[in-house]
PDB file of C-alpha atoms and ligand atoms in Angstrom:
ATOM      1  CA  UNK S 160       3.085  10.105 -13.378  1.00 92.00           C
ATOM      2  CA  UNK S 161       6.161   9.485 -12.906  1.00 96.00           C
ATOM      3  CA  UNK S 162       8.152   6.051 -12.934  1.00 97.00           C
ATOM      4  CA  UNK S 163      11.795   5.357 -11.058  1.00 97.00           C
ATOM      5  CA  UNK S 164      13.998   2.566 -11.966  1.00 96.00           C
ATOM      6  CA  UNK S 165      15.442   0.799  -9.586  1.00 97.00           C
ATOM      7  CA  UNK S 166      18.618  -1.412  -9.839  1.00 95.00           C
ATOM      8  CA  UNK S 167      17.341  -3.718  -7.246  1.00 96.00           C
ATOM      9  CA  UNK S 168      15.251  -4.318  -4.160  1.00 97.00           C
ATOM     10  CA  UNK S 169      17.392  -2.445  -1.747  1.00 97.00           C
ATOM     11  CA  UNK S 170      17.612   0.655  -4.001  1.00 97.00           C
ATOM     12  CA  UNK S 171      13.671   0.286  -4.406  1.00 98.00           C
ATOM     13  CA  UNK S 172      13.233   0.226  -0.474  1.00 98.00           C
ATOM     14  CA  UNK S 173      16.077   3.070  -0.593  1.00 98.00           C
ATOM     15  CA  UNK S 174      14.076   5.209  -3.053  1.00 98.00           C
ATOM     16  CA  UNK S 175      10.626   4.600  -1.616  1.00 98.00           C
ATOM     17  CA  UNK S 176      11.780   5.231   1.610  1.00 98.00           C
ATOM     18  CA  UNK S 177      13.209   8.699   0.609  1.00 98.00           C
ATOM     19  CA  UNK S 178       9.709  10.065  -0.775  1.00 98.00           C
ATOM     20  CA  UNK S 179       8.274   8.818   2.488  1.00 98.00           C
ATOM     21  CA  UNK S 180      11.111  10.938   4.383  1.00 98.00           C
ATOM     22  CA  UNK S 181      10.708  13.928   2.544  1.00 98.00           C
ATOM     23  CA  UNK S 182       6.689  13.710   3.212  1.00 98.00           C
ATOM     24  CA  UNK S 183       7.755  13.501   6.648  1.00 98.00           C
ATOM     25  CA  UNK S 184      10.201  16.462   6.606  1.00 97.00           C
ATOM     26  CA  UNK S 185       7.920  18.735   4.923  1.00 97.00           C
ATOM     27  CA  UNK S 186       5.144  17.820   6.720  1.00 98.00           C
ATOM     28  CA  UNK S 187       5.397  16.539  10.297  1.00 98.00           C
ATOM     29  CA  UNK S 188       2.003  15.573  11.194  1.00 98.00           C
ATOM     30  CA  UNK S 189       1.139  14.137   7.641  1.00 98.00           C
ATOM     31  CA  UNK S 190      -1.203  11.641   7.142  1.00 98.00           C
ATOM     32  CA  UNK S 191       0.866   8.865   5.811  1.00 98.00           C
ATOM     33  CA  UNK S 192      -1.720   6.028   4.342  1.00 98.00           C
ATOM     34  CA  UNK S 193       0.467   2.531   4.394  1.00 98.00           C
ATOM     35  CA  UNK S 194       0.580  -1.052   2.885  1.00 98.00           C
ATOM     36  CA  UNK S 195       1.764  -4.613   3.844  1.00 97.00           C
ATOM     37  CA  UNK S 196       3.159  -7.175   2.202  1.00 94.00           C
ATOM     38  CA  UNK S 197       6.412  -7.809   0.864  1.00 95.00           C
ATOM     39  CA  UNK S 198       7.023  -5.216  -1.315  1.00 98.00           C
ATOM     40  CA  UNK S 199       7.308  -2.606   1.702  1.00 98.00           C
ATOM     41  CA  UNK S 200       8.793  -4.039   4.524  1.00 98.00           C
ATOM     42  CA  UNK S 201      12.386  -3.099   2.453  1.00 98.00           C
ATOM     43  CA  UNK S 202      11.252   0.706   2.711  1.00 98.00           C
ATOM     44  CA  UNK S 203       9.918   0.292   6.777  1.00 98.00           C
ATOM     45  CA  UNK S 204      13.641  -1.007   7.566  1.00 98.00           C
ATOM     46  CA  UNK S 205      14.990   1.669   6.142  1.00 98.00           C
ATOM     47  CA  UNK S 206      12.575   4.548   7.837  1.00 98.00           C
ATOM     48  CA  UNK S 207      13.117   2.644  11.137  1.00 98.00           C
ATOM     49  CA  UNK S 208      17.245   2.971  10.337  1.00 98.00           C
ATOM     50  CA  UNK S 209      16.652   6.351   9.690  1.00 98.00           C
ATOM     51  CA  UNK S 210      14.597   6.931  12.798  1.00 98.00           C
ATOM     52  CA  UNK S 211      17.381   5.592  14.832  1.00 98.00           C
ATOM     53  CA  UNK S 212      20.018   7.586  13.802  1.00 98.00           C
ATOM     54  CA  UNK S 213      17.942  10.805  14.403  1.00 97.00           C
ATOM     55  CA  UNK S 214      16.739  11.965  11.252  1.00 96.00           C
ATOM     56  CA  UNK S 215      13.199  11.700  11.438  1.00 98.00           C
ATOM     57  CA  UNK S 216      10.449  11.795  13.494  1.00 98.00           C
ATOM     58  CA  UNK S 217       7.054  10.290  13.956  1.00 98.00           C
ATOM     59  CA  UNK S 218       5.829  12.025  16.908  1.00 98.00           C
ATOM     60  CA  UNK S 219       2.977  13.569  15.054  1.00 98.00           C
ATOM     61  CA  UNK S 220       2.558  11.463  12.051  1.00 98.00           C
ATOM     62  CA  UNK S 221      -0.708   9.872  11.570  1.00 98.00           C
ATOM     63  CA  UNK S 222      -0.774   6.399  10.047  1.00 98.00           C
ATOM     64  CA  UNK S 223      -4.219   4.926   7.900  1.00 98.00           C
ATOM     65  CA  UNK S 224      -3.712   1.538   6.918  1.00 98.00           C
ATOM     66  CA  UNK S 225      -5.041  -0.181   3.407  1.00 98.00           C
ATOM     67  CA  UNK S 226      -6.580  -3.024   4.207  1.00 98.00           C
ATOM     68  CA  UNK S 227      -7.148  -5.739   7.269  1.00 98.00           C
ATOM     69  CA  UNK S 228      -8.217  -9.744   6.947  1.00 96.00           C
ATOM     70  CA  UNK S 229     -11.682  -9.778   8.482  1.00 97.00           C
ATOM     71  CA  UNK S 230     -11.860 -12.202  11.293  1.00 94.00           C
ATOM     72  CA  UNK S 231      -8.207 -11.531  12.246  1.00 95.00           C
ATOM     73  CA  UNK S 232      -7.476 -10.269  15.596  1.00 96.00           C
ATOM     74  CA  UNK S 233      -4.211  -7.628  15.503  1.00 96.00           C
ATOM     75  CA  UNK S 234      -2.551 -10.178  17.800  1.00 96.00           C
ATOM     76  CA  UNK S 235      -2.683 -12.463  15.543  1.00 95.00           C
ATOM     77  CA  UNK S 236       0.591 -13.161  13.123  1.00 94.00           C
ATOM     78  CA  UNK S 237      -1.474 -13.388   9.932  1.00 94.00           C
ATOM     79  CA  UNK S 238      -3.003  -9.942  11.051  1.00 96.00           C
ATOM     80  CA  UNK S 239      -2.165  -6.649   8.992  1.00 97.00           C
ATOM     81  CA  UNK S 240      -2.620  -4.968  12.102  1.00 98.00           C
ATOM     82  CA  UNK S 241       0.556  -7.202  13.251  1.00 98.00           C
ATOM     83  CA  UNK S 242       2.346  -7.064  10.702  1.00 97.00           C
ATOM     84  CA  UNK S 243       2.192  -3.353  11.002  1.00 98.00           C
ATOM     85  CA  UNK S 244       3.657  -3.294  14.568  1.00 98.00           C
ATOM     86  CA  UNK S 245       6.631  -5.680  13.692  1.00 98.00           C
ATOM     87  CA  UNK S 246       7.765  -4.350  10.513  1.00 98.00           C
ATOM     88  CA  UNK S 247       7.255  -0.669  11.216  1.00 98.00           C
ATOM     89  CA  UNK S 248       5.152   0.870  14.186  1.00 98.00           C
ATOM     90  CA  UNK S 249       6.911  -0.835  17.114  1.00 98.00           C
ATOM     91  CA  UNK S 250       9.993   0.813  16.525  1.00 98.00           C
ATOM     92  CA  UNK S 251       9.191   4.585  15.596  1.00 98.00           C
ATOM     93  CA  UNK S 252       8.004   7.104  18.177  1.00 98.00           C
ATOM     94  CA  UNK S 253       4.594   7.062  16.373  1.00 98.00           C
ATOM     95  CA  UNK S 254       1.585   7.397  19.042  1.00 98.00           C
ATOM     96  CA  UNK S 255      -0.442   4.095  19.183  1.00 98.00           C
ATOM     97  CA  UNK S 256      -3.642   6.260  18.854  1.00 98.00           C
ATOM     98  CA  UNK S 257      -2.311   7.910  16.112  1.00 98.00           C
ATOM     99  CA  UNK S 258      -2.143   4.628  13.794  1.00 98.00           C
ATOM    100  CA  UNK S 259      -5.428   3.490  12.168  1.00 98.00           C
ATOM    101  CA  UNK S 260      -6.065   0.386  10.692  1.00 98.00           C
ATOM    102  CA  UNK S 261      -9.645  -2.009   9.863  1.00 98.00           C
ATOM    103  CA  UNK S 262     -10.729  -4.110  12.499  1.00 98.00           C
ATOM    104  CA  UNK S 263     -10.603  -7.509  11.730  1.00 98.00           C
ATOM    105  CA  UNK S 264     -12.531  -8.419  14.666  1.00 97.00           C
ATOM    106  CA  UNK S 265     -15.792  -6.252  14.093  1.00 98.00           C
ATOM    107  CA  UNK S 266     -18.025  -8.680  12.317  1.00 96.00           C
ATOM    108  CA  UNK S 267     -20.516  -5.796  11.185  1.00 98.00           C
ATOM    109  CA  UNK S 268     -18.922  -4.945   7.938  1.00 97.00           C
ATOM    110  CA  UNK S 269     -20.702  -1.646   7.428  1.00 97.00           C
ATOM    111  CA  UNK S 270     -19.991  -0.662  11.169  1.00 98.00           C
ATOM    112  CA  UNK S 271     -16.517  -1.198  10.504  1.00 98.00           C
ATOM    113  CA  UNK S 272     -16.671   0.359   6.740  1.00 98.00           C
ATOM    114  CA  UNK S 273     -18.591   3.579   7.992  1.00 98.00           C
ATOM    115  CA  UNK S 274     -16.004   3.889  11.085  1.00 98.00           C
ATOM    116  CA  UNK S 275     -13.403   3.696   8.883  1.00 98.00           C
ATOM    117  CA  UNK S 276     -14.615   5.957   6.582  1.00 98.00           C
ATOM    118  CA  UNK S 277     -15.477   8.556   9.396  1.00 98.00           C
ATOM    119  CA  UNK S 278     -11.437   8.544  10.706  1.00 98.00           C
ATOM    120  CA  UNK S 279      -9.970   9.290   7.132  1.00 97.00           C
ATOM    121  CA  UNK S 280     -12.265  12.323   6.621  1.00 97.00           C
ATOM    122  CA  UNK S 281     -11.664  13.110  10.359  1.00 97.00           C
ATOM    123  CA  UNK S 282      -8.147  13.255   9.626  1.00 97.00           C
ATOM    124  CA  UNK S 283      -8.610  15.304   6.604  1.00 96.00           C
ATOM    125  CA  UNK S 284      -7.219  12.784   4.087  1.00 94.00           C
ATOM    126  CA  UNK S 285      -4.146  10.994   3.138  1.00 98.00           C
ATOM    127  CA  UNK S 286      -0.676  13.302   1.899  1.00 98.00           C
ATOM    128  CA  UNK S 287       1.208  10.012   0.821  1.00 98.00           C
ATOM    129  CA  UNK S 288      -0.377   6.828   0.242  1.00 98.00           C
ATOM    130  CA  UNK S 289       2.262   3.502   0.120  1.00 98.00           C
ATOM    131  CA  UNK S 290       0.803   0.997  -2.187  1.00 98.00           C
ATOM    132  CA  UNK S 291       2.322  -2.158  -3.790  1.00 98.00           C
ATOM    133  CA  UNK S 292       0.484  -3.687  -6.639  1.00 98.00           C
ATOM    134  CA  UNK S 293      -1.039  -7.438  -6.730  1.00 94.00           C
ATOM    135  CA  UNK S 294      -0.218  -9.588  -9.582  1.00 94.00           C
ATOM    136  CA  UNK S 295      -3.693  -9.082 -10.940  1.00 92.00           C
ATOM    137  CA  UNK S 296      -3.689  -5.815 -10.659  1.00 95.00           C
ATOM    138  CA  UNK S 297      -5.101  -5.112  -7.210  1.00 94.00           C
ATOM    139  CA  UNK S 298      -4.472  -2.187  -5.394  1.00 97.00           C
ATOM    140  CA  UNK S 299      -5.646  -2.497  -1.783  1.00 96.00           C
ATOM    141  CA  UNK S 300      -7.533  -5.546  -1.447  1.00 94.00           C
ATOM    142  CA  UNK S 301      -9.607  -3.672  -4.730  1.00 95.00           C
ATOM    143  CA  UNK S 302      -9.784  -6.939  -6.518  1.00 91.00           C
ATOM    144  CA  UNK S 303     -10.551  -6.674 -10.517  1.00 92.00           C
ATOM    145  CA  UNK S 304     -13.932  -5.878 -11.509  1.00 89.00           C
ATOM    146  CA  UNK S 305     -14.946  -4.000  -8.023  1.00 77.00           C
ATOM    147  CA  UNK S 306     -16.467  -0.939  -8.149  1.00 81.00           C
ATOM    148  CA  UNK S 307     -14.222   2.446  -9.012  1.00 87.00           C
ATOM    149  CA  UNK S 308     -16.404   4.490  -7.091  1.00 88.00           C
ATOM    150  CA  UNK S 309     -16.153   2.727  -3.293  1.00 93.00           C
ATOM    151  CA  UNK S 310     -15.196   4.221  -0.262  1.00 97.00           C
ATOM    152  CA  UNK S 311     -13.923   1.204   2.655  1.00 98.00           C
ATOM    153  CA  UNK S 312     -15.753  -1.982   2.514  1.00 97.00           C
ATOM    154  CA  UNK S 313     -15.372  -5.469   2.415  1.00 96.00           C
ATOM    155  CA  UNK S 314     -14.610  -7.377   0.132  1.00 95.00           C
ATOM    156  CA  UNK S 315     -14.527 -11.281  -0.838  1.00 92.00           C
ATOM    157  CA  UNK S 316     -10.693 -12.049  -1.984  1.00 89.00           C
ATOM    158  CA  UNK S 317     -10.447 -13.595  -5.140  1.00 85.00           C
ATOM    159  CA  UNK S 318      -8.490 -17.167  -5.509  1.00 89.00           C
ATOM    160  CA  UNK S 319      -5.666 -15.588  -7.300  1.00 82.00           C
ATOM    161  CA  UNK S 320      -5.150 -13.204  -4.362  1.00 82.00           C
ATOM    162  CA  UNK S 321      -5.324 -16.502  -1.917  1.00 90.00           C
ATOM    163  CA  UNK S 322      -3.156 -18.099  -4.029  1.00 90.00           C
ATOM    164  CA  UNK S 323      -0.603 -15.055  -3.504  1.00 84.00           C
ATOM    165  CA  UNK S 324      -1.460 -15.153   0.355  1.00 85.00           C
ATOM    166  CA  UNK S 325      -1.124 -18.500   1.215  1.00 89.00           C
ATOM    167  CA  UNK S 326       2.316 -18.354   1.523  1.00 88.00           C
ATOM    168  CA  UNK S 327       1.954 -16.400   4.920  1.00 84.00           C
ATOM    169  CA  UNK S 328      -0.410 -18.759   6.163  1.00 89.00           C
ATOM    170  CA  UNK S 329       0.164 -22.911   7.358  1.00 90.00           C
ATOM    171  CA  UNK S 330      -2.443 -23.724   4.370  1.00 91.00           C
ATOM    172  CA  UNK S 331      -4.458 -22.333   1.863  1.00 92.00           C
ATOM    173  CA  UNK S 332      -7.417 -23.212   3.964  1.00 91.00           C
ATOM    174  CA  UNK S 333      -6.479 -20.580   6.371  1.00 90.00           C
ATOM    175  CA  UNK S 334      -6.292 -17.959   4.572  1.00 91.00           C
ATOM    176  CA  UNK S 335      -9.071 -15.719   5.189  1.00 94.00           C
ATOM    177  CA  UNK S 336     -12.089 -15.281   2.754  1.00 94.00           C
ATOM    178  CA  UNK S 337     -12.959 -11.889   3.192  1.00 96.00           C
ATOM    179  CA  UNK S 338     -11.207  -8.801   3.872  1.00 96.00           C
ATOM    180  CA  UNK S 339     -11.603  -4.965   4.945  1.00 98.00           C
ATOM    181  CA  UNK S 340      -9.876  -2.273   2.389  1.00 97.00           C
ATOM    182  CA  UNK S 341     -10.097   1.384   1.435  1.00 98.00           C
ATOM    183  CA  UNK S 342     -11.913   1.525  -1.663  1.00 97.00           C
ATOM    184  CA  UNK S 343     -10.461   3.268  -5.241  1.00 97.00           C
ATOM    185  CA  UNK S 344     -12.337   6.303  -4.495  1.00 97.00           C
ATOM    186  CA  UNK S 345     -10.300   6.922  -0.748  1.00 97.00           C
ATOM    187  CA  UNK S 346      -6.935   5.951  -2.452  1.00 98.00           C
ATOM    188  CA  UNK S 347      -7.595   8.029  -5.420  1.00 98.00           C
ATOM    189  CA  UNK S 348      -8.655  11.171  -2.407  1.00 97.00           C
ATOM    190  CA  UNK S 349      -5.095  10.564  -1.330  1.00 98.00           C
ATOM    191  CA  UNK S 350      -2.816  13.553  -2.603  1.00 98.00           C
ATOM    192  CA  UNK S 351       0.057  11.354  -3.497  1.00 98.00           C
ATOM    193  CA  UNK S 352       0.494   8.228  -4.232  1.00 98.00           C
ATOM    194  CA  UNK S 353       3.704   5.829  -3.986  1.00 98.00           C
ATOM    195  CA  UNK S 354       3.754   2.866  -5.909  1.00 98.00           C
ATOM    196  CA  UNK S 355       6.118  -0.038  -5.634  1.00 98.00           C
ATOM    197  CA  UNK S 356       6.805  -3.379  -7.595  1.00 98.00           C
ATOM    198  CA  UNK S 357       9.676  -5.901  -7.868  1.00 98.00           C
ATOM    199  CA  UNK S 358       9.707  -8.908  -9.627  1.00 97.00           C
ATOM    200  CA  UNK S 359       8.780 -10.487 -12.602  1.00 97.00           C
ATOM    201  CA  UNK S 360       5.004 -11.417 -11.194  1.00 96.00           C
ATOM    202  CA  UNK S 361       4.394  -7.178 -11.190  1.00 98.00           C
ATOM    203  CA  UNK S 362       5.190  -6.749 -15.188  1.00 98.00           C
ATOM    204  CA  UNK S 363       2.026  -7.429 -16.397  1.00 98.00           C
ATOM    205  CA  UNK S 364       0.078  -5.789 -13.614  1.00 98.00           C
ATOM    206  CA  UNK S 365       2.630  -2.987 -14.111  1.00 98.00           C
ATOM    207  CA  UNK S 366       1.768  -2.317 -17.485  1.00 98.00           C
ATOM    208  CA  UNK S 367      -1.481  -2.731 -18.054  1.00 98.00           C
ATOM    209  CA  UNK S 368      -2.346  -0.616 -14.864  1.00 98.00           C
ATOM    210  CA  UNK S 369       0.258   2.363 -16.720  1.00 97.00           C
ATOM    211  CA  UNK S 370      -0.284   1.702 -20.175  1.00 97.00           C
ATOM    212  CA  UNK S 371      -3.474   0.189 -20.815  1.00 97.00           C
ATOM    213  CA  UNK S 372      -6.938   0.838 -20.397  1.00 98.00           C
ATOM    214  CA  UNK S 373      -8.586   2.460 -17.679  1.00 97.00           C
ATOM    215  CA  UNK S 374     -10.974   0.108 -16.635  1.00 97.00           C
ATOM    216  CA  UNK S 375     -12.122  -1.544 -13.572  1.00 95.00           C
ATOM    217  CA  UNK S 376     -10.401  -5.137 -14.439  1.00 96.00           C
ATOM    218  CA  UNK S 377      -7.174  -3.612 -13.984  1.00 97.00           C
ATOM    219  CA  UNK S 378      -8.147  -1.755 -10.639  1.00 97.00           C
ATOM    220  CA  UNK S 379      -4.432  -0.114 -10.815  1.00 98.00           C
ATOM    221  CA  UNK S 380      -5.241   1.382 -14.148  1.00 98.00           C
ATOM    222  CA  UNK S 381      -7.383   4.093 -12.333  1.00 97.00           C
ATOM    223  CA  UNK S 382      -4.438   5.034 -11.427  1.00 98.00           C
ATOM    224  CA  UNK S 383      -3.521   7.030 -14.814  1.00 98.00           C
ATOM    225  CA  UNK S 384      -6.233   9.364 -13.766  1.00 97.00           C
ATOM    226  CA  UNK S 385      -4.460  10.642 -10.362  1.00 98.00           C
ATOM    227  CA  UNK S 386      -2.397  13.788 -10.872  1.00 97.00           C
ATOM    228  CA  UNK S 387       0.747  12.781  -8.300  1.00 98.00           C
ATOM    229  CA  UNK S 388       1.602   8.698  -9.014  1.00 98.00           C
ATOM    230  CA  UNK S 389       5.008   8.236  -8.488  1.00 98.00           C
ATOM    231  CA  UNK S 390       5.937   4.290  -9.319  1.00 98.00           C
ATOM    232  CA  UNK S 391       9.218   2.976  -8.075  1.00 98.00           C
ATOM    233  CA  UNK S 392      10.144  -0.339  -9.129  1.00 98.00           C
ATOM    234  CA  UNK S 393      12.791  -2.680 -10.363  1.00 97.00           C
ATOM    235  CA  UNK S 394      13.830  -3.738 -13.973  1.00 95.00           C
ATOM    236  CA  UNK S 395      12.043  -7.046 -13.458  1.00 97.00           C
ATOM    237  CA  UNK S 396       9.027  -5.617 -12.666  1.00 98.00           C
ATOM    238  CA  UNK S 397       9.261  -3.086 -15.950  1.00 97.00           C
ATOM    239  CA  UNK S 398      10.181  -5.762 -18.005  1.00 97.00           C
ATOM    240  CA  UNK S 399       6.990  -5.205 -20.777  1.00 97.00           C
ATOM    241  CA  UNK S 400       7.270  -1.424 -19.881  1.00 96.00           C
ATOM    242  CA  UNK S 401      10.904  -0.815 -20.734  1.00 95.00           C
ATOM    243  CA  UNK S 402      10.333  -3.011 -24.153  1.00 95.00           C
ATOM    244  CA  UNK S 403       8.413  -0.269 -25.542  1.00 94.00           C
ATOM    245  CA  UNK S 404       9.393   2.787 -23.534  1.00 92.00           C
ATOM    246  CA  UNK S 405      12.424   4.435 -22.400  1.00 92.00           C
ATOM    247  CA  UNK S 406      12.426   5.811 -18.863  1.00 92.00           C
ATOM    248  CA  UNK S 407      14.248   8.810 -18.157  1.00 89.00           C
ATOM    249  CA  UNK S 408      16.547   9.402 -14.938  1.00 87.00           C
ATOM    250  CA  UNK S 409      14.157  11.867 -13.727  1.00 89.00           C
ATOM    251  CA  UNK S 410      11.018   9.637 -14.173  1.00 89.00           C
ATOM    252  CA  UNK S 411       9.500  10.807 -17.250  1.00 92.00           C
ATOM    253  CA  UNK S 412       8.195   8.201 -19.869  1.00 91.00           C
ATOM    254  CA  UNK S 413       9.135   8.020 -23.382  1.00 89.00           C
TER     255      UNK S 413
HETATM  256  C1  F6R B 739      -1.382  -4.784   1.163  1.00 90.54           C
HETATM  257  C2  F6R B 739      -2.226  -4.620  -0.011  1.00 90.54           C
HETATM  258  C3  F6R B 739      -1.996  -5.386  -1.265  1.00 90.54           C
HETATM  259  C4  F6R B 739      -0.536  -5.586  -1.612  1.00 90.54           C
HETATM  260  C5  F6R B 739      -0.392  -6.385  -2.905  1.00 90.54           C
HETATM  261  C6  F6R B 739       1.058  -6.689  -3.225  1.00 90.54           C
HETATM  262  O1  F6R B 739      -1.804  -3.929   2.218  1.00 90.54           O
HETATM  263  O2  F6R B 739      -3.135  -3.874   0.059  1.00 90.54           O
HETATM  264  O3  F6R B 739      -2.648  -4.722  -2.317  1.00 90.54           O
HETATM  265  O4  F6R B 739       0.089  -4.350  -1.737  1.00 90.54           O
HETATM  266  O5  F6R B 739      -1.078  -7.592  -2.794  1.00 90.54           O
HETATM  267  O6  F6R B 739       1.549  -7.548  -2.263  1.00 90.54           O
HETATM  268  P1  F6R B 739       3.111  -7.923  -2.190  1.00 90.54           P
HETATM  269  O7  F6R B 739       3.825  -6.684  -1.829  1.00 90.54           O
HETATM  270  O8  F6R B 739       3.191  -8.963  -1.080  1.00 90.54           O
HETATM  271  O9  F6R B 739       3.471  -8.461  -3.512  1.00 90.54           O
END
């Protein structure tokens, strides 16, 4: 593993959005798993700036989304699926049948979770997965004490993870209860994997996911066990890391 200090959001995006590049560059019909939230739409401005000025292209980059709300259409603004198309897919020359995310709409869960399932082997797994980290940990919608082992399925969010989504919504109330997401066992399939945190909120996820035990409560502590992490975040977010360690330049951890 290897962990990247940032000075601040923008050099976060900056940095994350470089890895993502490079993936890109060396590889130009990678499979490029991707998250949503805030932590990435920083790094999706600065691929679609990029785009624009000619140095990359999407043309045969394929796209597996994390996670989707269940119940959500993908026209809907609370969607993942929409968020997807504003902050990033809209304005890249990536084929629309080339992006893959859950469908909120299918109400059989283990239609949807075998489907799903199906198109990342089909596409031969993920080079680069994008994921940010929730405050308790979560990676995906992979709430604390779900299984390590899972492939995509659906899962019932927790209040703390409403709590953190309800600022996207009108009310709490309308935040859905249940959502689709890649289990541990796809992201951990995935050959890299591209962390980011900023903020205060991540330093406790942060470091118990790098630092403490592997175990299922901290589902970002499986984490340690993947040979290619690569964490990019910003002092606030390595707050209880950097009191005990010293983080080199070049990422290593001392
Ligand atoms: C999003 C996802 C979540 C978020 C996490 C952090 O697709 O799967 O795990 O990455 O909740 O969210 P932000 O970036 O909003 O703090």
């Amino acid at each position: 593993m290897r962990i990247y200090k940032a000075k601040d959001y923008n050099d976060l995006s900056r940095k994350a959005a470089n890895i993502i590049s490079a993936q890109i560059i060396m590889k130009p019909d990678a499979v490029i798993g991707l998250a949503t939230g805030a932590s990435p739409i920083g790094t999706y401005k600065q691929l679609i700036e990029w785009y624009k000025k000619g140095d990359l292209d999407f043309s045969e980059i394929r796209t597996v989304n994390l996670d989707e709300y269940k119940g959500l259409s993908p026209e809907d603004e609370q969607s993942y699926a929409y968020y997807m198309h504003i902050n990033l897919l809209d304005h890249v020359n990536i084929l629309p049948e080339n992006t893959n995310i859950p469908n909120g709409l299918e109400e059989d869960s283990e239609k949807e979770c075998t489907r799903y399932d199906n198109v990342l082997h089909f596409l031969g797994g993920i080079d680069l997965q994008l994921l940010g980290i929730g405050g308790n940990g979560h990676i995906g919608f992979n709430e604390p004490g779900n299984n390590f082992g899972k492939e995509t399925h659906c899962v019932t969010l927790t209040d703390n993870t409403i709590d953190a989504n309800a600022r996207f919504f009108p009310s709490r109330e309308d935040v859905p209860k249940y959502a689709y997401t890649m289990g541990i066992k796809n992201i951990m399939q995935a050959k890299g994997i591209l962390l980011i945190a900023s903020g205060e909120a991540k330093a406790k996820a942060l470091y118990e996911s790098f630092f403490g035990p592997i175990t299922p409560n901290v589902p970002g502590s499986i984490l340690q066990l993947h040979n290619n992490v690569t964490v990019i975040a910003d002092e606030a977010a390595l707050s209880l890391i950097l009191k005990e360690h010293e983080i080199t330049q070049g990422g290593h951890i001392k």
